[in-house]
Short mmCIF file of C-alpha atoms and ligand atoms in Angstrom, two decimals:
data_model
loop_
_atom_site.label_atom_id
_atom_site.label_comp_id
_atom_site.label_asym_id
_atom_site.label_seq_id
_atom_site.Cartn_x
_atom_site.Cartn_y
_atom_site.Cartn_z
CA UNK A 166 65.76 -26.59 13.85
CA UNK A 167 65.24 -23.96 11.44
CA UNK A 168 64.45 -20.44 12.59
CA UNK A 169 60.75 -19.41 12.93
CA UNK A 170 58.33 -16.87 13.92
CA UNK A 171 55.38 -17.73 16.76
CA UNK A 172 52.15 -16.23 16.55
CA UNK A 173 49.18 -17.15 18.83
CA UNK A 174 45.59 -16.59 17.58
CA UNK A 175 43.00 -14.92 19.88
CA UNK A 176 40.46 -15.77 17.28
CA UNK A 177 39.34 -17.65 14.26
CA UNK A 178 39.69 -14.86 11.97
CA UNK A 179 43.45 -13.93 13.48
CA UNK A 180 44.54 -16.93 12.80
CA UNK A 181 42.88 -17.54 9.13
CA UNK A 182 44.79 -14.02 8.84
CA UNK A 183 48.02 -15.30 9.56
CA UNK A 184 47.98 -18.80 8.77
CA UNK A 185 47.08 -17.91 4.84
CA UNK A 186 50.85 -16.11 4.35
CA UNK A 187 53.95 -17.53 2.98
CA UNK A 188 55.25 -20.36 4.62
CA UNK A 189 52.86 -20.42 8.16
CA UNK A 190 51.72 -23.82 9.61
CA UNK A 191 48.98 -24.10 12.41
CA UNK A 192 50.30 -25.91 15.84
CA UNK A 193 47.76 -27.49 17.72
CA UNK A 194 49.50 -29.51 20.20
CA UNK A 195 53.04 -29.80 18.70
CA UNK A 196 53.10 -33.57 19.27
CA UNK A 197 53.99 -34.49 15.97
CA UNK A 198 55.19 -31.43 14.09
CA UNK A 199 58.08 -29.89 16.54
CA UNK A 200 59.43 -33.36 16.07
CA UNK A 201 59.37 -32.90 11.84
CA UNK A 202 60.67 -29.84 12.78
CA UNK A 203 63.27 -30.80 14.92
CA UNK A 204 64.44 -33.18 12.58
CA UNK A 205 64.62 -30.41 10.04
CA UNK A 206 61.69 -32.48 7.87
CA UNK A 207 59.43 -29.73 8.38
CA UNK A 208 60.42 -26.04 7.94
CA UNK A 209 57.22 -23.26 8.56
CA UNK A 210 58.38 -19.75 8.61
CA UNK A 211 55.69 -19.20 11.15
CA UNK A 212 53.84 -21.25 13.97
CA UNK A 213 50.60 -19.88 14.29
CA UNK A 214 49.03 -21.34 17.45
CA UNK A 215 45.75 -22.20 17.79
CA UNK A 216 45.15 -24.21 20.79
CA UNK A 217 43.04 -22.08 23.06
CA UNK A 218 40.37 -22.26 19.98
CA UNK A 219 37.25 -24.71 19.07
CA UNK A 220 38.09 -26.48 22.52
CA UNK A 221 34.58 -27.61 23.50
CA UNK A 222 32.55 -30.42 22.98
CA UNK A 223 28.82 -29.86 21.95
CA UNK A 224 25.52 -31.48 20.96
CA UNK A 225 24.66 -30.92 17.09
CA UNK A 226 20.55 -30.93 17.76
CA UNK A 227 19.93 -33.80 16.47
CA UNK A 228 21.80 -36.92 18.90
CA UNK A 229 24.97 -36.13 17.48
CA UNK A 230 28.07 -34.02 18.90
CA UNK A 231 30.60 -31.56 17.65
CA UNK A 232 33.91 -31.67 18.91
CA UNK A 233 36.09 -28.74 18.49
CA UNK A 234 39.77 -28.93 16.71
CA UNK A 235 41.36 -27.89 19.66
CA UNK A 236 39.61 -30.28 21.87
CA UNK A 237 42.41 -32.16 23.89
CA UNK A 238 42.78 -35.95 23.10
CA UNK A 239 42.46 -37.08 26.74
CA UNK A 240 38.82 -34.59 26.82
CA UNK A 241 36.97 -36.30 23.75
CA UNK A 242 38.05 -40.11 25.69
CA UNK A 243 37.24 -38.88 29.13
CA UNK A 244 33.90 -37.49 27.76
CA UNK A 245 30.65 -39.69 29.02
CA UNK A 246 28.38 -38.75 25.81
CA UNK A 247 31.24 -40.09 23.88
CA UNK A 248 32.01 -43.04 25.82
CA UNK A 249 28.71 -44.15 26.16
CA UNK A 250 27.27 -43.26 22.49
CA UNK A 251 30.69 -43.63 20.56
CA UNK A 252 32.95 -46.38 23.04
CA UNK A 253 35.07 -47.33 19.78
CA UNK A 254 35.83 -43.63 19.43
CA UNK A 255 37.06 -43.31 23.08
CA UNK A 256 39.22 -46.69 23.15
CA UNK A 257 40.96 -45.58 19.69
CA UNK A 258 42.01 -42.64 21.52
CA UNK A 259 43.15 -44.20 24.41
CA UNK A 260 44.78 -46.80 22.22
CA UNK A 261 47.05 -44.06 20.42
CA UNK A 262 49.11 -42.49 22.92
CA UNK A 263 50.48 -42.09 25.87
CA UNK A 264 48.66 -39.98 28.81
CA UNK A 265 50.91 -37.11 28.41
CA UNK A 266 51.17 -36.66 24.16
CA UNK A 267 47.01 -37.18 24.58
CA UNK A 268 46.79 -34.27 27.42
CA UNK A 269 48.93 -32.10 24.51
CA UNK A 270 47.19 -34.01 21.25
CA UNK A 271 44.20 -32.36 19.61
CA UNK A 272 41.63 -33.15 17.83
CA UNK A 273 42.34 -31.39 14.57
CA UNK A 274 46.06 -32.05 14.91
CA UNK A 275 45.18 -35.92 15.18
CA UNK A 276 43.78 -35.54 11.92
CA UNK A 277 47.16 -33.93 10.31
CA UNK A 278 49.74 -36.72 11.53
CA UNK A 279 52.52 -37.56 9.45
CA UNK A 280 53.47 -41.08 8.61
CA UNK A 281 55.48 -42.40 10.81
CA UNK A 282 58.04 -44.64 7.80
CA UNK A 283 61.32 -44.63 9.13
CA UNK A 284 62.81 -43.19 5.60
CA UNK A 285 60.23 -40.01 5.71
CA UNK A 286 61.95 -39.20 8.95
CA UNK A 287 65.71 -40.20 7.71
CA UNK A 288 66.90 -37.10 5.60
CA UNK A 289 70.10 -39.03 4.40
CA UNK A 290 67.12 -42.06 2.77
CA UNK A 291 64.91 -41.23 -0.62
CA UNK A 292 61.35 -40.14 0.08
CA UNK A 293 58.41 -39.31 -2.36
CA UNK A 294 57.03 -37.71 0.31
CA UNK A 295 59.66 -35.85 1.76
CA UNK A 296 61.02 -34.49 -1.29
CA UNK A 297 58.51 -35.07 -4.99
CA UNK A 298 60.49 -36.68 -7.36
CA UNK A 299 63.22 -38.45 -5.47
CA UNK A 300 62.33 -41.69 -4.76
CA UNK A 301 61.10 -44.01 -2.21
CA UNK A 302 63.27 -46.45 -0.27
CA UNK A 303 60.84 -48.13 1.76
CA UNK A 304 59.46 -50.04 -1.17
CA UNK A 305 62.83 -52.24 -1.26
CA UNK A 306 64.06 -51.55 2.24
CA UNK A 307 62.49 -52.86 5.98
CA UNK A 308 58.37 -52.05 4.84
CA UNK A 309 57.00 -54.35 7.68
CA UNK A 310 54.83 -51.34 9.30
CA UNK A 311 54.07 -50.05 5.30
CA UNK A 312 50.89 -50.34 3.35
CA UNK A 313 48.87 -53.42 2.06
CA UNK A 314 46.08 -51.38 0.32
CA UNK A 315 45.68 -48.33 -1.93
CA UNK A 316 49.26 -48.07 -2.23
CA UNK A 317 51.34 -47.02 -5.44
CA UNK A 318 55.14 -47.07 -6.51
CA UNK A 319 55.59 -44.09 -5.49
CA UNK A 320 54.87 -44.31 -1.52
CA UNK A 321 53.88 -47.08 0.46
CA UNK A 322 53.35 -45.31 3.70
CA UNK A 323 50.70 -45.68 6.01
CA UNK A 324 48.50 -43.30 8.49
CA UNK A 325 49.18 -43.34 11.67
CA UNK A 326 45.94 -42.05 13.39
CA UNK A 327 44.20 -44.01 15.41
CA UNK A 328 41.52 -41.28 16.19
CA UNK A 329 40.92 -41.10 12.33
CA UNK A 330 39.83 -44.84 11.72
CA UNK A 331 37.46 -45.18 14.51
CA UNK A 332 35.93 -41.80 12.75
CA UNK A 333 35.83 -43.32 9.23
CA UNK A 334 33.89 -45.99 10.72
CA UNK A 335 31.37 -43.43 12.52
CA UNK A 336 30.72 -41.26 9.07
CA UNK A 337 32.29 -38.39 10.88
CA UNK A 338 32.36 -35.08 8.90
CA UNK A 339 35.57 -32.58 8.97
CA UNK A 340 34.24 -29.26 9.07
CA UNK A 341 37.49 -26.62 7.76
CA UNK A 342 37.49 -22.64 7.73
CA UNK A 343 39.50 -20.60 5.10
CA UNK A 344 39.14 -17.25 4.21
CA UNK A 345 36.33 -17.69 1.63
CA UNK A 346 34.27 -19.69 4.20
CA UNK A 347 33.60 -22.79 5.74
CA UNK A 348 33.07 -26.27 4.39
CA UNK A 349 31.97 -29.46 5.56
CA UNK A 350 33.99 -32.68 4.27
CA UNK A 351 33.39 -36.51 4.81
CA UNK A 352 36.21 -37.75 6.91
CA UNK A 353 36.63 -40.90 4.68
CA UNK A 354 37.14 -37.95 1.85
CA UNK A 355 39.42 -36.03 3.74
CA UNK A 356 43.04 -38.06 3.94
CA UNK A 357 43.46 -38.46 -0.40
CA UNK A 358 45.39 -41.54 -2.16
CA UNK A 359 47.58 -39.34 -4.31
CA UNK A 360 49.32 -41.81 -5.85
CA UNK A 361 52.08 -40.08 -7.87
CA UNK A 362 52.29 -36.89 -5.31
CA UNK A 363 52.20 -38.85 -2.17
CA UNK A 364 53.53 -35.22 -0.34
CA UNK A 365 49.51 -34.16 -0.86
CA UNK A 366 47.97 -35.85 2.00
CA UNK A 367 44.66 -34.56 2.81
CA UNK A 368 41.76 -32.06 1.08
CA UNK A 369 43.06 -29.52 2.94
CA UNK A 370 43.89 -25.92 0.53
CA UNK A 371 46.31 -23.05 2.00
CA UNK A 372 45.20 -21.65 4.71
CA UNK A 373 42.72 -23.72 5.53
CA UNK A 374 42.05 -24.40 9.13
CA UNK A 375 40.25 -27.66 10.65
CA UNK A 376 37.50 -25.95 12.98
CA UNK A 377 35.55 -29.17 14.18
CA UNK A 378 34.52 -32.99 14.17
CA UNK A 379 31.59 -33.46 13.92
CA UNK A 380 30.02 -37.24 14.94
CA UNK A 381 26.32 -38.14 13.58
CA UNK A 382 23.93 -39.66 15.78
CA UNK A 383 25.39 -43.05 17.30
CA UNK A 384 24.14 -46.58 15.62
CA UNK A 385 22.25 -49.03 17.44
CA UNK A 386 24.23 -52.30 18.45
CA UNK A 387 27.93 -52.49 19.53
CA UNK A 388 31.07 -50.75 18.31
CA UNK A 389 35.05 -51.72 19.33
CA UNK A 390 38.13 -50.28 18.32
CA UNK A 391 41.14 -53.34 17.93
CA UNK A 392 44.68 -52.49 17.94
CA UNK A 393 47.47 -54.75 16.67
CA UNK A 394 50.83 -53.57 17.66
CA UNK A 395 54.65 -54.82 19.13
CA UNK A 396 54.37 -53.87 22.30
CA UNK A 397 51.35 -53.29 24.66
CA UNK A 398 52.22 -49.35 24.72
CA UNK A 399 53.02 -46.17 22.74
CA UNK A 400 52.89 -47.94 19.67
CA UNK A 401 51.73 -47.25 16.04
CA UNK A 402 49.24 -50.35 14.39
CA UNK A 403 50.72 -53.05 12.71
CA UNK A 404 46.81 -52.86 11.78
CA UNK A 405 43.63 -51.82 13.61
CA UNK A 406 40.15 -52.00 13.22
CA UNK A 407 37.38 -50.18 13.70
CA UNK A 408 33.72 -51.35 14.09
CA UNK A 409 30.19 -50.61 14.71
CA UNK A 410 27.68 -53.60 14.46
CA UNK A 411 24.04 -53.81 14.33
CA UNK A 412 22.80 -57.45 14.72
CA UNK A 413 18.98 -58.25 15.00
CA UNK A 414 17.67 -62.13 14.88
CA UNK A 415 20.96 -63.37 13.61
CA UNK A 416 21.11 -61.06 11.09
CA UNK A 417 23.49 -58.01 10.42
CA UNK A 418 21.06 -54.82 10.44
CA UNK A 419 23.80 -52.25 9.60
CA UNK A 420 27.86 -52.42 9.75
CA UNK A 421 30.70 -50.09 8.85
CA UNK A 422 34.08 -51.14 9.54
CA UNK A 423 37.25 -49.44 9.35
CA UNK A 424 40.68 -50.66 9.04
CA UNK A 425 44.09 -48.94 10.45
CA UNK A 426 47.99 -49.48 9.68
CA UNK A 427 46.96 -50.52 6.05
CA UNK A 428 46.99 -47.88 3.66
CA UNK A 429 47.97 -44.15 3.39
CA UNK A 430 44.63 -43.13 4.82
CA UNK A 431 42.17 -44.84 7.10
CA UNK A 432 40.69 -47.58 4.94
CA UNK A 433 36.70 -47.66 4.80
CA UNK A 434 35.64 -51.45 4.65
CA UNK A 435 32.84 -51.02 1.93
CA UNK A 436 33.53 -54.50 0.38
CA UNK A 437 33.42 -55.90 3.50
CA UNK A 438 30.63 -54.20 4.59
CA UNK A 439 28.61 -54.52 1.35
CA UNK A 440 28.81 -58.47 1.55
CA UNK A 441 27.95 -58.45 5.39
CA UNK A 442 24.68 -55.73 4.86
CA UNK A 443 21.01 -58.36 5.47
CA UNK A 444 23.35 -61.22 5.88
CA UNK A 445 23.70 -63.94 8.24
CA UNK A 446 25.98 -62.68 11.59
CA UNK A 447 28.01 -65.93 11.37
CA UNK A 448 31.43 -66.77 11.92
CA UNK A 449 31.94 -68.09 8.35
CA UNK A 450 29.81 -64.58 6.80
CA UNK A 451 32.75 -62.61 8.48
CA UNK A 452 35.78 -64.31 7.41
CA UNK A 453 34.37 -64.25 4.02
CA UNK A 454 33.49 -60.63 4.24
CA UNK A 455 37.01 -59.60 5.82
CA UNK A 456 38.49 -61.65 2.34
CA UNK A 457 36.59 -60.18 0.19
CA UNK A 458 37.73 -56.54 1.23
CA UNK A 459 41.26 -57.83 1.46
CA UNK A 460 41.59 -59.72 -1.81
CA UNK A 461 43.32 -56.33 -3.63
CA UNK A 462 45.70 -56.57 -0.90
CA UNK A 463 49.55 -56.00 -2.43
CA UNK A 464 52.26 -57.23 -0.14
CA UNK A 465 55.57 -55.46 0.14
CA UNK A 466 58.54 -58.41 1.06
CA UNK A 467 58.24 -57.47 5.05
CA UNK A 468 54.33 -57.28 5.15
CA UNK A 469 52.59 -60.07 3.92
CA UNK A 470 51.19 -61.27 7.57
CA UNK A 471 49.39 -57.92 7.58
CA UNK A 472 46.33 -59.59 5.14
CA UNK A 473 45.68 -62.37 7.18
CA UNK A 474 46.04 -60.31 10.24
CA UNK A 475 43.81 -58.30 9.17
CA UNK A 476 41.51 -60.53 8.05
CA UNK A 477 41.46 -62.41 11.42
CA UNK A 478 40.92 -59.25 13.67
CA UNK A 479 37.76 -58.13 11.96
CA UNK A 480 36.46 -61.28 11.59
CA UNK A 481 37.07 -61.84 15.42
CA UNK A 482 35.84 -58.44 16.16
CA UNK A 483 32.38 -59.05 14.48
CA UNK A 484 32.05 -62.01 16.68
CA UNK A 485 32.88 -60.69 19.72
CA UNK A 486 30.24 -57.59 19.11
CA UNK A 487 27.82 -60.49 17.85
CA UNK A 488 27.98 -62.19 21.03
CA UNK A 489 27.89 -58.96 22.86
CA UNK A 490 24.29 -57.99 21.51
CA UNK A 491 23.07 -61.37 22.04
CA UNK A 492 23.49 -61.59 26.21
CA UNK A 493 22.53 -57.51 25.64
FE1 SF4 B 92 58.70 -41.71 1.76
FE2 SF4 B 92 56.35 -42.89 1.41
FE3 SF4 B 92 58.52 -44.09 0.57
FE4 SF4 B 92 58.11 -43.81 3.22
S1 SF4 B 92 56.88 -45.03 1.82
S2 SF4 B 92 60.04 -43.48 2.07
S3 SF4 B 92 57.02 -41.87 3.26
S4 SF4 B 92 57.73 -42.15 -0.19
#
């Protein structure tokens, strides 16, 4: 590990202070960057530490709820406004980790997750991400866990949040603090599909600090959060899904679906969605929808099951949710 300084914030504007000079990363919980650093992939000249700050959860005013950047992973899925108005948001969380990275895991870290492709963390393999310009080896190598959508030739990594899809799905909004203010981003426009400069991963500028989550008011209907993975535990997505489902006399009111393990940012369904908006809530309507968003899916040699999977799972997660409102 390189050497580093360690700051911790008492306040917002300490740490905006600090984490705008040379070469200063934010730590939240740690779970994913002391590895990168560890592994010498990451190299801050400063931690500054901001857990201790935005840790509560809140209602906005108007039936929705704003969750602090500091708020603990195993706090926003224990939390009965969210389990009860936002379930899919609470089993994604519990679907991501183990109990002890989600009592260290926050909310705003969760967000700023590295890919987890083999080659990013191998400093002897090529990687776009890694290092601009010098190649990627995943595209010919083992891709299995690597992206089916949105992808280009220079990265064909995926994100690894779990968190992050079941917000896409819920219109969340990422609000972020720098020193010339605050702003308020769509979540689904926060992670970016940089194509050639797959090392710029998010909206995020210099300095900038995430501050908050914040969740509009809850649909009507049903909502479920569907993991694929190898093993039951502690696993990243082959794919996952996200959905929220409003069905009224056999007929699909409102849906927004989001898809996990598939592209370098959580995926927002709106093909699927579009063809499924005033239709029928049949079995047939959702396999045809879950095609119709997967049809620009682009196989790598190891990851072709991936499209069908996908396909499957969302198709078998409208039904379930179907049935669900139906003996409601
Ligand atoms: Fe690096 Fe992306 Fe290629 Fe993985 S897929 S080796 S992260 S450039």
């Amino acid at each position: 590990m390189n050497p580093f300084t360690y700051e911790r914030a008492s306040d917002r504007q300490m740490a905006l202070a600090l984490g705008s000079q040379p070469g200063a990363k934010y730590l939240g919980g740690g779970t994913n960057l002391v590895d990168l650093m560890r592994e010498t992939i990451e190299h801050p000249a400063m931690l500054v530490d901001v857990t201790g700050l935005s840790c509560a959860i809140e209602e906005t005013g108007d039936g929705g709820l704003r969750m602090g950047a500091g708020v603990k992973n195993t706090t926003v899925a224990a939390d009965r406004r969210v389990r009860e108005r936002y379930p899919l948001l609470a089993e994604a969380v519990l679907a991501g980790a183990s109990a002890q990275i989600r009592n260290m895991a926050t909310v705003g870290g969760n967000l700023l997750q590295r890919t987890r492709c083999g080659y990013f963390y191998d400093a002897a393999a090529h990687c776009n991400k890694r290092t601009p310009g010098a190649g990627c080896d995943a595209i010919e190598g083992f891709n299995r866990m690597h992206a089916i959508l949105g992808a280009s030739a220079s990265c064909v990594a995926t994100h690894p949040s779990d968190m992050a899809v079941a917000l896409a799905a819920l219109d969340a909004a990422v609000t972020v603090e720098g020193r010339n203010g605050a702003r308020h981003i769509p979540l689904v426009d926060f992670h970016v599909l940089r194509g050639e400069t797959p090392h710029i991963e998010s909206v995020l500028e210099a300095g900038e600090l995430i501050t908050a989550v914040t969740l509009p008011p809850g649909l009507a209907g049903r909502s479920s959060y569907r993991k694929v993975r190898d093993r039951a535990s502690y696993a990243f997505a082959l794919i996952s899904v996200a959905v929220a489902l409003d069905v009224q006399n056999g007929v699909v009111k409102e849906v927004r679906i989001a898809l996990g393990g598939v592209a370098h940012k959580p995926w927002r369904a709106r093909k699927a969605e579009a063809a499924l908006k005033d239709g029928p809530a049949t079995e047939r309507a959702f396999h045809a929808a879950a095609h119709t968003e997967l049809a620009s899916a682009q196989a790598l040699r190891d990851n072709a099951f991936k499209i069908e999977l996908s396909e499957r799972v969302i198709a078998d997660t409208l039904v379930k949710l179907t049935a669900l409102q139906e003996i409601r």
